[in-house]
Amino acid sequence: MKSIRLILFALILLPVCAWADGFDDLMVAMRIGQAQGVTKFFNNNVELTLLDNEGIYSKLQAEQMLKSFFAQHPPKSVNIQHRGSSAQGAKYAIAVYEATNGKFRTYIFMKDNGNGLQVNEFRIERE
């Protein structure tokens, strides 16, 4: 049953992914709890805060930490509360990540590091 729901969810999101930029693809990956899909947009080193763990981590370390977070807090929904961009082309968003066991405020900051937009800062904190 869970697999069927995941497939249906992916099919519903498929048209969205066709026109989405990297930021929107990252949000889709969060909605389905796919750590690898989230971290594919990370810079090689990212400032990461997951609840009480805070530091600068490699993309691989960040993926493992996110995988653990998603396992402990499976996603129900992710709703963007605010998003914007700077004159220099950086993008940011504030979203509410609702898990089966609570709500979390998520902050994402992306900027062009010469290889397109990449996440430099990613935070998930209890709401």
XYZ file of C-alpha atoms in Angstrom:
127
model
C 0.000 0.000 0.000
C 2.836 2.370 0.891
C 4.533 1.667 -2.459
C 1.332 2.375 -4.369
C 0.915 5.714 -2.610
C 4.528 6.634 -3.341
C 4.114 5.770 -7.038
C 0.872 7.752 -7.280
C 2.504 10.687 -5.514
C 5.456 10.578 -7.916
C 3.123 10.475 -10.929
C 1.236 13.489 -9.639
C 4.492 15.387 -9.164
C 5.955 14.386 -12.531
C 4.465 17.357 -14.427
C 5.734 19.682 -11.702
C 9.266 18.315 -12.060
C 9.224 18.908 -15.811
C 9.237 22.705 -15.364
C 10.808 22.985 -11.925
C 14.184 24.570 -11.294
C 16.676 22.994 -8.906
C 15.079 24.640 -5.897
C 11.679 23.138 -6.656
C 13.252 19.719 -7.268
C 14.875 19.943 -3.843
C 11.471 20.613 -2.250
C 9.966 17.614 -4.064
C 12.763 15.412 -2.688
C 12.016 16.703 0.823
C 8.317 15.905 0.403
C 9.147 12.260 -0.248
C 11.994 12.059 2.289
C 14.711 11.380 -0.287
C 18.023 12.504 1.227
C 20.020 11.891 -1.960
C 17.581 14.044 -3.940
C 18.025 16.880 -1.445
C 21.814 16.718 -1.200
C 22.360 16.568 -4.964
C 21.863 20.355 -4.822
C 24.335 20.843 -1.947
C 27.695 22.544 -2.340
C 30.663 20.222 -1.637
C 30.612 21.551 1.934
C 27.391 22.826 3.451
C 26.483 24.592 6.665
C 23.958 22.127 8.086
C 21.737 22.325 11.145
C 19.519 19.346 11.943
C 17.819 19.948 15.277
C 20.720 20.053 17.779
C 23.472 19.026 15.332
C 25.156 21.994 13.717
C 28.311 22.319 11.659
C 29.927 22.344 8.252
C 29.670 18.933 6.605
C 30.626 17.315 3.327
C 27.837 16.451 0.906
C 28.174 12.741 1.827
C 28.024 13.427 5.576
C 25.001 15.678 5.061
C 23.245 12.961 3.051
C 23.729 10.405 5.837
C 22.473 12.871 8.446
C 19.403 13.747 6.363
C 18.697 10.065 5.724
C 18.673 9.510 9.481
C 16.465 12.575 10.034
C 13.914 11.431 7.431
C 13.868 7.931 8.991
C 13.168 9.395 12.443
C 10.751 12.052 11.147
C 8.976 10.692 8.025
C 7.484 13.499 5.904
C 3.787 14.246 5.656
C 4.100 17.566 3.843
C 6.401 20.485 3.085
C 4.860 23.915 2.623
C 6.862 26.942 1.585
C 6.013 29.925 3.781
C 8.316 32.434 2.107
C 10.826 32.429 -0.726
C 12.847 35.064 -2.474
C 16.058 36.012 -4.169
C 18.768 38.622 -3.883
C 20.073 41.008 -6.523
C 23.178 38.795 -6.725
C 21.038 35.774 -7.715
C 20.992 33.902 -4.409
C 17.727 32.142 -3.524
C 16.289 31.376 -0.128
C 13.180 29.792 1.306
C 11.511 29.209 4.627
C 9.259 26.174 4.734
C 7.363 24.103 7.268
C 8.297 20.427 7.161
C 5.493 18.420 8.733
C 6.505 14.941 9.821
C 4.394 12.170 11.273
C 5.702 13.189 14.706
C 5.920 16.986 14.609
C 6.513 20.191 12.671
C 9.871 21.686 11.787
C 10.904 25.029 10.310
C 13.275 24.656 7.371
C 15.636 27.335 6.035
C 17.389 26.873 2.698
C 19.933 29.265 1.175
C 21.221 28.669 -2.376
C 23.704 30.645 -4.438
C 25.628 30.226 -7.660
C 29.113 28.947 -6.867
C 30.170 28.781 -10.511
C 28.396 25.450 -11.092
C 24.834 26.739 -10.973
C 22.713 27.183 -7.866
C 23.889 25.109 -4.918
C 22.750 24.927 -1.304
C 25.262 26.585 1.028
C 23.090 26.552 4.149
C 20.349 24.117 5.146
C 18.608 24.155 8.528
C 15.804 22.120 10.063
C 14.709 23.261 13.516
C 11.798 22.370 15.762
C 8.920 24.737 15.314
